Coordinates of C-alpha atoms in Angstrom, one line a residue:
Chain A
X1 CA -5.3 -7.4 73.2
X2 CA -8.9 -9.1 73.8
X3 CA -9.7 -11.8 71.2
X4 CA -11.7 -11.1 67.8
X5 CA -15.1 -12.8 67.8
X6 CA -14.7 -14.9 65.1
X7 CA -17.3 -17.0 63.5
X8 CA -17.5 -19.2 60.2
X9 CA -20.9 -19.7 58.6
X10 CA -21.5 -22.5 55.6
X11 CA -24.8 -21.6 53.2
X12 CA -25.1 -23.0 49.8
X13 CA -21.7 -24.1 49.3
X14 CA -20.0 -27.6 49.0
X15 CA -17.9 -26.8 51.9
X16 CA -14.6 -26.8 50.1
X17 CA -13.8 -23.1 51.3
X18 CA -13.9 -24.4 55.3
X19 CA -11.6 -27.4 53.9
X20 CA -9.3 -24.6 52.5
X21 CA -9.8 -22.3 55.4
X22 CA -8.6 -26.1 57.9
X23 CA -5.5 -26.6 55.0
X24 CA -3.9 -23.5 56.4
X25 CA -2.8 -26.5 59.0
X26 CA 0.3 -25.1 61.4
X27 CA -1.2 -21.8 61.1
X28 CA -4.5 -22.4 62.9
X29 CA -2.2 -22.9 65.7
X30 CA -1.1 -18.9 65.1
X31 CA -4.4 -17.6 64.4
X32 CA -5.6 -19.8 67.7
X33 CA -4.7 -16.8 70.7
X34 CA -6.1 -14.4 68.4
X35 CA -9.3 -15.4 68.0
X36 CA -12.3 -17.0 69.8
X37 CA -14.3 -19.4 67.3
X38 CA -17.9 -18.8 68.5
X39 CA -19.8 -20.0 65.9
X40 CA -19.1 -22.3 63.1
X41 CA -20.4 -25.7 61.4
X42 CA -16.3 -26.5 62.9
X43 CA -17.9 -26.2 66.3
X44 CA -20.9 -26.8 68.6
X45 CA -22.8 -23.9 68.9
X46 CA -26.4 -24.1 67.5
X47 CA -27.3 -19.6 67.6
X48 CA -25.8 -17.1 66.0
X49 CA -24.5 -15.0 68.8
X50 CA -25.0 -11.1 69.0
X51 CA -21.5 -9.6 69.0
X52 CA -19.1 -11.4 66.5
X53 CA -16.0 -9.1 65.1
X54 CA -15.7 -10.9 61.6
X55 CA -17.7 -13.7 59.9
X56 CA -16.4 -15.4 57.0
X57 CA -19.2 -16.2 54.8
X58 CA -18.9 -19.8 52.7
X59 CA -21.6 -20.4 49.7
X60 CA -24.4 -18.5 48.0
X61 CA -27.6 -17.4 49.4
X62 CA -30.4 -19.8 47.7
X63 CA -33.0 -20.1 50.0
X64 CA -35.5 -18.1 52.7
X65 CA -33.6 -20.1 55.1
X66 CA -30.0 -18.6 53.9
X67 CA -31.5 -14.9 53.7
X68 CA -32.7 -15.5 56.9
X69 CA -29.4 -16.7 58.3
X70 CA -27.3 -14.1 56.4
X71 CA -29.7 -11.4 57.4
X72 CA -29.7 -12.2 61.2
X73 CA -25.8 -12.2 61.2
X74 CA -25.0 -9.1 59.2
X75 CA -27.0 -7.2 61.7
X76 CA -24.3 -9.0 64.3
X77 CA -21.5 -8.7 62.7
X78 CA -18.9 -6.2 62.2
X79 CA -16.6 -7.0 59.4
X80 CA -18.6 -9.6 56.8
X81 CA -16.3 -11.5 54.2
X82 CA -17.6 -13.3 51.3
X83 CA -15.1 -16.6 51.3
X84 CA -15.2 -18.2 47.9
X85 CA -17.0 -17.9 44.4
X86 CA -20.4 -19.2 45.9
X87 CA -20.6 -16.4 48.3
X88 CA -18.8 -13.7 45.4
X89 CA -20.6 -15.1 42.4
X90 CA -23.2 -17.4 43.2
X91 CA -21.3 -19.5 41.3
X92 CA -22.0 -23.5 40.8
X93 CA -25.3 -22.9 43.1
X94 CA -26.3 -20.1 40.7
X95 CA -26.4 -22.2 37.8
X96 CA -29.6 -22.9 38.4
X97 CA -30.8 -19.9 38.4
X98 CA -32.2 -20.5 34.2
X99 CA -34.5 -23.1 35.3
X100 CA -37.6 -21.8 37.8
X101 CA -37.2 -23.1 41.2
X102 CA -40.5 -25.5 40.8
X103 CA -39.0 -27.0 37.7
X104 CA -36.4 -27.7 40.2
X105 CA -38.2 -29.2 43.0
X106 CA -40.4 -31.6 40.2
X107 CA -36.9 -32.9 38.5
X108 CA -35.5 -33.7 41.9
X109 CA -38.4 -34.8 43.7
X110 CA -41.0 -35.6 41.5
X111 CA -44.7 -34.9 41.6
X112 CA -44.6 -34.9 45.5
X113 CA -41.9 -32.2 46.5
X114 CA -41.6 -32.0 50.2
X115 CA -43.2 -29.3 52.2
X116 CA -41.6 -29.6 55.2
X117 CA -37.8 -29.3 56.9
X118 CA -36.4 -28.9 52.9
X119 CA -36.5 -24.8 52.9
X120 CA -38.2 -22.9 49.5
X121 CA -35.6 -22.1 47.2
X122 CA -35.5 -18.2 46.6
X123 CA -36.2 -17.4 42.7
X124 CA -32.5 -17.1 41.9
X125 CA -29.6 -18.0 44.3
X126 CA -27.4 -14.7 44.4
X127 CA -24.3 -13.8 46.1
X128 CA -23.8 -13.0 49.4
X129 CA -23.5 -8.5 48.4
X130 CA -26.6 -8.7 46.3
X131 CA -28.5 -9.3 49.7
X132 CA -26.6 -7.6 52.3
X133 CA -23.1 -5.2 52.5
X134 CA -20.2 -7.0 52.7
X135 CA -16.9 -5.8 53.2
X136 CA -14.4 -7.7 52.2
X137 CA -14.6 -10.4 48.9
X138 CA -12.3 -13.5 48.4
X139 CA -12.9 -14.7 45.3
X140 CA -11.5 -18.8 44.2
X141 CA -13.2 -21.9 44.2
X142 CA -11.8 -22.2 46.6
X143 CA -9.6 -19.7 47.4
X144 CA -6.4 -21.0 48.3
X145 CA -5.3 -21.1 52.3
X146 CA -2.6 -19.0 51.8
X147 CA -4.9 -16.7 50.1
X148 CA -7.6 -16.6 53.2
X149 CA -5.2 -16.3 56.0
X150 CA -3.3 -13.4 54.4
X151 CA -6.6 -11.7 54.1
X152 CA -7.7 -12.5 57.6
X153 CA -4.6 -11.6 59.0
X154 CA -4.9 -8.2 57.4
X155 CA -8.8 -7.5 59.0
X156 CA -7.5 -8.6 62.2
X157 CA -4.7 -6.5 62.1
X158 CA -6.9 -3.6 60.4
X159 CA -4.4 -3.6 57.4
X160 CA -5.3 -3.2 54.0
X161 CA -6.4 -6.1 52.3
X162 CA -4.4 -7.9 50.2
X163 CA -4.9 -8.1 46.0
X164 CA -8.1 -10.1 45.8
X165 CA -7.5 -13.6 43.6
X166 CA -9.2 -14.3 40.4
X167 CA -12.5 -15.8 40.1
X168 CA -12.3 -19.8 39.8
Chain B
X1 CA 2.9 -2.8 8.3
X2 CA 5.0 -2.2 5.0
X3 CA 8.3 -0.4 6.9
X4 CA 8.7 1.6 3.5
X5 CA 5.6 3.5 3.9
X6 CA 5.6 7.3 3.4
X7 CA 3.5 8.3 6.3
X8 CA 4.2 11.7 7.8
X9 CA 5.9 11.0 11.3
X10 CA 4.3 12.9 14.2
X11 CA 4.8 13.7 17.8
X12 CA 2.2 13.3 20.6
X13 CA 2.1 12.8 24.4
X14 CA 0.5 9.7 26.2
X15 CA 0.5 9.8 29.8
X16 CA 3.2 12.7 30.0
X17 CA 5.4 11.2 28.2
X18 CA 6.6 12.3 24.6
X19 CA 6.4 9.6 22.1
X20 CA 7.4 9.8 17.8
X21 CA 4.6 8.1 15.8
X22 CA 3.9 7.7 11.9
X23 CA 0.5 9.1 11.5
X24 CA -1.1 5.5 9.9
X25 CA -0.9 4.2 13.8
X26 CA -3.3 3.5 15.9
X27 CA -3.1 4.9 19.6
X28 CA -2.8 1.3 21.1
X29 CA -0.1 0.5 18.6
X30 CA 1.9 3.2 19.7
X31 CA 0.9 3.0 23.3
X32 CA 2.3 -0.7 22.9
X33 CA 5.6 0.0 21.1
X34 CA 6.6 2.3 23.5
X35 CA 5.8 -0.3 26.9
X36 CA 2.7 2.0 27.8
X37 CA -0.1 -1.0 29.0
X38 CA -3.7 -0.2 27.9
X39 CA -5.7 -3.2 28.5
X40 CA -7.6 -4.9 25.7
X41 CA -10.1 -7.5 25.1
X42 CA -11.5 -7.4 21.5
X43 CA -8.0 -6.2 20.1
X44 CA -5.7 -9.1 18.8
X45 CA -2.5 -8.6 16.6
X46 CA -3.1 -9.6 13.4
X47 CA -7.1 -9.1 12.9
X48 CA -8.6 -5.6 11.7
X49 CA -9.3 -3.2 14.8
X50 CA -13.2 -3.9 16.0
X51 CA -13.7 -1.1 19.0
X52 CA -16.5 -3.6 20.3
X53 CA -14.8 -4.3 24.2
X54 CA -14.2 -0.5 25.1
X55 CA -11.6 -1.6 27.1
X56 CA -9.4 0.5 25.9
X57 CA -10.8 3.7 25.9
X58 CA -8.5 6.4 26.4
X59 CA -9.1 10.5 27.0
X60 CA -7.5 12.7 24.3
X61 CA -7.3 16.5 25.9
X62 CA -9.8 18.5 23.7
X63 CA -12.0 15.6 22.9
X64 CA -15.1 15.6 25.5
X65 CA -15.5 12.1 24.8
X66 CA -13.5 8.6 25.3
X67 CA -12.3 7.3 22.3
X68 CA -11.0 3.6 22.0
X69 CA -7.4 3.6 21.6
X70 CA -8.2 0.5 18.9
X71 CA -9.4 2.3 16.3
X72 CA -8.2 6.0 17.1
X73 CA -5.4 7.6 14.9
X74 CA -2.7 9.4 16.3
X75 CA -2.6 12.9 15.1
X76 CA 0.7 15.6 15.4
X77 CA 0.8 16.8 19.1
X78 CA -2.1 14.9 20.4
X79 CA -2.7 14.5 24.3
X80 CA -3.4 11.0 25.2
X81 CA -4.4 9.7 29.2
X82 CA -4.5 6.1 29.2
X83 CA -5.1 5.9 32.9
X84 CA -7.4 7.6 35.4
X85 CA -9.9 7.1 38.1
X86 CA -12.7 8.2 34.9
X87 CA -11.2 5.5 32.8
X88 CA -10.6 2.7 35.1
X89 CA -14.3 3.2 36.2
X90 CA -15.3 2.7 32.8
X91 CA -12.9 -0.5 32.0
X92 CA -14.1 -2.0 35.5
X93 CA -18.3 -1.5 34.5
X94 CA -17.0 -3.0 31.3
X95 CA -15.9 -6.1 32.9
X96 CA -18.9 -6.3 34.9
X97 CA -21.6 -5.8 32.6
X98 CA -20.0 -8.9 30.4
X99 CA -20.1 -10.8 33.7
X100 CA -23.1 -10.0 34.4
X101 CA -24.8 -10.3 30.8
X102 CA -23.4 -13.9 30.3
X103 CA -22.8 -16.9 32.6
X104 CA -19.3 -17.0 33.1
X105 CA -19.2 -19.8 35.9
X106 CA -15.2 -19.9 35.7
X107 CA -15.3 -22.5 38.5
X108 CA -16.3 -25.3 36.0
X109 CA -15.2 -23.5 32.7
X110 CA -12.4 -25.2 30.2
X111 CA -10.6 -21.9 30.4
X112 CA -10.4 -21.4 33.8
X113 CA -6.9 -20.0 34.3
X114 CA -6.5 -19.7 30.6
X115 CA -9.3 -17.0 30.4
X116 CA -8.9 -13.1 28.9
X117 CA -12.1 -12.6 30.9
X118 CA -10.7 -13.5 34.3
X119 CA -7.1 -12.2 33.6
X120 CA -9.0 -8.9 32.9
X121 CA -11.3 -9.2 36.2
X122 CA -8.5 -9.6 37.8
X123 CA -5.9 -7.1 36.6
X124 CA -8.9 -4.3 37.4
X125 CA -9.6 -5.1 40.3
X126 CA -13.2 -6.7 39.9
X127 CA -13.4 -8.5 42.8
X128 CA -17.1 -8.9 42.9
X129 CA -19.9 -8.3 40.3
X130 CA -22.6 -5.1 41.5
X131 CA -25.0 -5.3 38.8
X132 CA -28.0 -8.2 39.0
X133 CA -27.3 -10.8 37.3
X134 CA -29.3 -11.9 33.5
X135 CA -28.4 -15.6 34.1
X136 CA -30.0 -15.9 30.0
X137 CA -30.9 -18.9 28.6
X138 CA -28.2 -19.8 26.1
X139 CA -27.5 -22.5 24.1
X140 CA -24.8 -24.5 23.8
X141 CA -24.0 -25.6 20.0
X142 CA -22.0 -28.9 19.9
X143 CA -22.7 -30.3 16.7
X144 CA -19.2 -29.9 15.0
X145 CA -17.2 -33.0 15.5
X146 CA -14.0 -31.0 16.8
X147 CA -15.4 -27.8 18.8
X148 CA -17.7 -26.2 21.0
X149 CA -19.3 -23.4 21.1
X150 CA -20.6 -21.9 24.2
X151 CA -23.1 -18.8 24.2
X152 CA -23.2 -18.4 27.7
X153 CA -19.3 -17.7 27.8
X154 CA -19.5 -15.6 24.9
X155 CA -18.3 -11.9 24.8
X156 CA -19.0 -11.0 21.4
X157 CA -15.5 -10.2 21.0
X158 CA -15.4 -10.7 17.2
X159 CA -11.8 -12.2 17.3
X160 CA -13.7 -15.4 15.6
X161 CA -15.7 -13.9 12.8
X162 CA -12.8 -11.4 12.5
X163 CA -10.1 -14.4 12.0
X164 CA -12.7 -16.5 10.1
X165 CA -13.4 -13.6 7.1
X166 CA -9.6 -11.4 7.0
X167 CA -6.9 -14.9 7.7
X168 CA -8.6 -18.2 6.9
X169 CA -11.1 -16.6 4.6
X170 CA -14.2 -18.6 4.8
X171 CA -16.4 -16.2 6.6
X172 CA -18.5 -19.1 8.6
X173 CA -18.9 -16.6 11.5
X174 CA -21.2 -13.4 11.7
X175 CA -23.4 -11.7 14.9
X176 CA -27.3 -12.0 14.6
X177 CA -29.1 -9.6 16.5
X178 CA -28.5 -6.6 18.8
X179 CA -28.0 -5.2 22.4
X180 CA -28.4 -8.6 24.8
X181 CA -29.6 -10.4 21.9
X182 CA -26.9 -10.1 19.2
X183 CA -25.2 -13.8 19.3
X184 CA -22.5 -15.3 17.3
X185 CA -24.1 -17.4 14.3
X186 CA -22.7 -20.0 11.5
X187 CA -23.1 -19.4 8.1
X188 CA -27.1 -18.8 7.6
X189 CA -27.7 -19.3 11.3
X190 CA -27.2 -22.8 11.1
X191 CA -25.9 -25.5 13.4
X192 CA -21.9 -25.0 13.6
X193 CA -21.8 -28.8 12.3
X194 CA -23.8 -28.5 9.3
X195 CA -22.2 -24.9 8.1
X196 CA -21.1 -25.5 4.6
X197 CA -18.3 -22.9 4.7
X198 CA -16.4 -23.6 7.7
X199 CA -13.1 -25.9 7.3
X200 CA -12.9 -27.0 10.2
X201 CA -9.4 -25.1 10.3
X202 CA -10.1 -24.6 14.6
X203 CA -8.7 -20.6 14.2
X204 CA -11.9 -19.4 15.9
X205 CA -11.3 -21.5 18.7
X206 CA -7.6 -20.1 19.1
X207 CA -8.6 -16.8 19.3
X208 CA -11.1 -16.9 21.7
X209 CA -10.5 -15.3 24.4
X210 CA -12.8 -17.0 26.8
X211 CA -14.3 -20.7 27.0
X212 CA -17.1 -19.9 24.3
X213 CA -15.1 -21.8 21.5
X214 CA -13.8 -25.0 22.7
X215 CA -12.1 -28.1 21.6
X216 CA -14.0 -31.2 22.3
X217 CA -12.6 -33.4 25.2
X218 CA -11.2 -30.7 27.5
X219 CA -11.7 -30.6 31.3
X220 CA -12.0 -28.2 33.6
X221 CA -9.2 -25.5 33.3
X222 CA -7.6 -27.7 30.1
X223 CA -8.1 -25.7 27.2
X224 CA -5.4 -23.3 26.8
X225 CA -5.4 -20.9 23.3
X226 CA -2.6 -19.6 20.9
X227 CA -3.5 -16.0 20.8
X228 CA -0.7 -15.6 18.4
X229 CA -1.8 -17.4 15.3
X230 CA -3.0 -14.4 13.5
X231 CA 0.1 -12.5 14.0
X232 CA 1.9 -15.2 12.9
X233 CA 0.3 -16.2 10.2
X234 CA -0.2 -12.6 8.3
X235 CA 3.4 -11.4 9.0
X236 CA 4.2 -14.6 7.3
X237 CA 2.0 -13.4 4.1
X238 CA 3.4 -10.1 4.1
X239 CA 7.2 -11.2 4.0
X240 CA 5.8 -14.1 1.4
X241 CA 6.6 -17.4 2.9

């Protein structure tokens, strides 16, 4: 059997899913033959690449950069999960979302807000679905190891996927 | 329920099977005393009946619409489905729309874990919301000296004006307004803390089923609710304590 593409991408999250997804610890070394990590904030790699199998998808989509990003790799991608309550709900990053984003900018930054290298924060910051398809959601904050290797071992496998957790 | 009462007893069907009823039941009540699950939201043991959640609508054969199995009657030889791919479509656009409507943020919510919301969401199968997002601006009224109350969390429920008027019987609760609107109010729309009529008796904020009544001082995932108090209190009325 060839090896699944596999990449990991980190958006407007805290990074606490890609902690979860490292605390399935002796099981990495399982998942290791199956897969070929070629993308990731894990790893090196500074593009996207054009072929990936499955993507998990960490945090919500909040700025032109992250519709962008998620944009560019759902049209790469085969099998897109949502990892996490960022990426399911918009969650924490979403509770911005009463507030308009210059409000934002001036209570952070002040009078002078930066226009460069910080990127313009979309009106709302919305899940990962209400931009693009995905195909599989794992909801938790964050979801628990046990919880993300069960359902990657099932898309891997091409099994069905496992009860989704609750939200939180 | 007085166990001496001279209601007629009937006979129905719910989901194929043949149940005996007396005819002053509700569908859920006999759904529930015979371990057939219809899941529930606004319904809690104890408080009158609201129908507000639709939850637990139900299809009665010869009826063209849903009716919720709250509020509904029995009748002789009625056929009940409590379950089908109609219904659960219903129940699970239920569940989303009061995501959707409020902001449930479960992640940093007192009741996360201890949430009717969530267990719902989760028990249906909602694994991810459709529908945009309102993300309204609600407030958030703190100025009782024990509780909380959270709009954004709220699902209009009822269980707190419900346990407020019919067990404790100060009637500090009502809902203002309608549609996306309608929002839980104390006394003449007043600040919870300055509500002549409340006693401060905390029943409201057992019932809850979400994070929108709150004690004071809780973290994250720390308040946890006793759903039970109305039961137990008005059984203990009717057998005279």
């Amino acid at each position: 059997m060839s090896k699944i593409r596999f990449a990991t991408v980190w958006l407007d999250g805290c990074s606490g899913c890609h902690m979860s997804f490292l605390d399935m610890d002796l099981i990495l070394l399982d998942l290791a033959p199956k897969i070929d990590l070629v993308y990731s904030p894990l790893v090196d790699f500074k593009t996207f690449p054009d072929q990936v199998d499955v993507t998990l998808v960490e945090g919500a989509v909040s700025s032109t950069e992250d519709e962008e990003k998620i944009r560019h790799i759902r049209r790469h991608t085969k099998t897109l999960i949502a990892l996490g309550d960022c990426a399911v709900t918009s969650n924490v990053p979403g509770m911005r979302n009463t507030f308009k984003p210059e409000t934002i900018m001036q209570h952070v930054y002040g009078d002078a807000p930066p226009v460069q290298v910080i990127p313009p924060l979309l009106p709302k910051s919305v899940p990962v679905h209400h931009i693009v398809p995905v195909d599989v959601f794992i909801p938790g904050c964050p979801p628990s190891a046990d919880t993300i290797v069960k359902t990657l071992l099932a898309v891997l496998e091409g099994k069905p996927n496992p009860v989704p957790p609750r939200f939180g | 329920m007085n166990p001496a009462t001279t209601a007629k007893v009937i006979t129905l069907t719910i989901d194929d099977r043949s149940v005996g009823a007396r005819e002053d039941q509700t569908i859920l009540q006999i759904a529930r005393e015979n371990s057939i699950h219809i899941p529930t939201l606004c319904f809690l043991e104890g408080l009158t009946p609201a129908g507000a959640c639709r939850l637990c609508l139900v299809e009665i054969v010869g009826t063209s619409r849903v009716l919720p199995a709250c509020t509904t009657y029995a009748t002789e030889g009625m056929v009940i489905r409590t379950t089908s791919p109609a219904l659960e479509a219903h129940r699970r656009t239920v569940i989303e729309l009061l995501f959707a409507e409020g902001n449930h943020i479960c992640a940093v919510c007192v009741s996360n874990g201890n949430c009717e919301l969530q267990d719902l969401a989760t028990e249906l199968g909602v694994s991810h919301i459709n529908l945009p997002y309102l993300n309204p601006t609600r407030p958030v009224d703190a100025s009782h000296p024990r509780f909380t109350l959270d709009h954004n969390r709220c699902v209009l429920c009822a269980r707190c004006v419900r346990v407020c008027d019919e067990v404790e019987g100060a009637h500090t609760w009502d809902i203002m307004g309608r549609g996306v609107d309608a929002r839980i109010i104390a006394d003449l729309n007043q600040p919870w803390g300055e509500a002549a009529s409340c006693t401060s008796c905390g029943k409201c904020v057992q019932v809850c089923p979400t994070g929108a009544l709150v004690e004071k001082g809780k973290a994250v995932a720390e308040m946890r609710k006793r759903h039970a108090l109305p039961k137990l209190i008005t059984r203990q009325q009717e057998h005279g304590s």
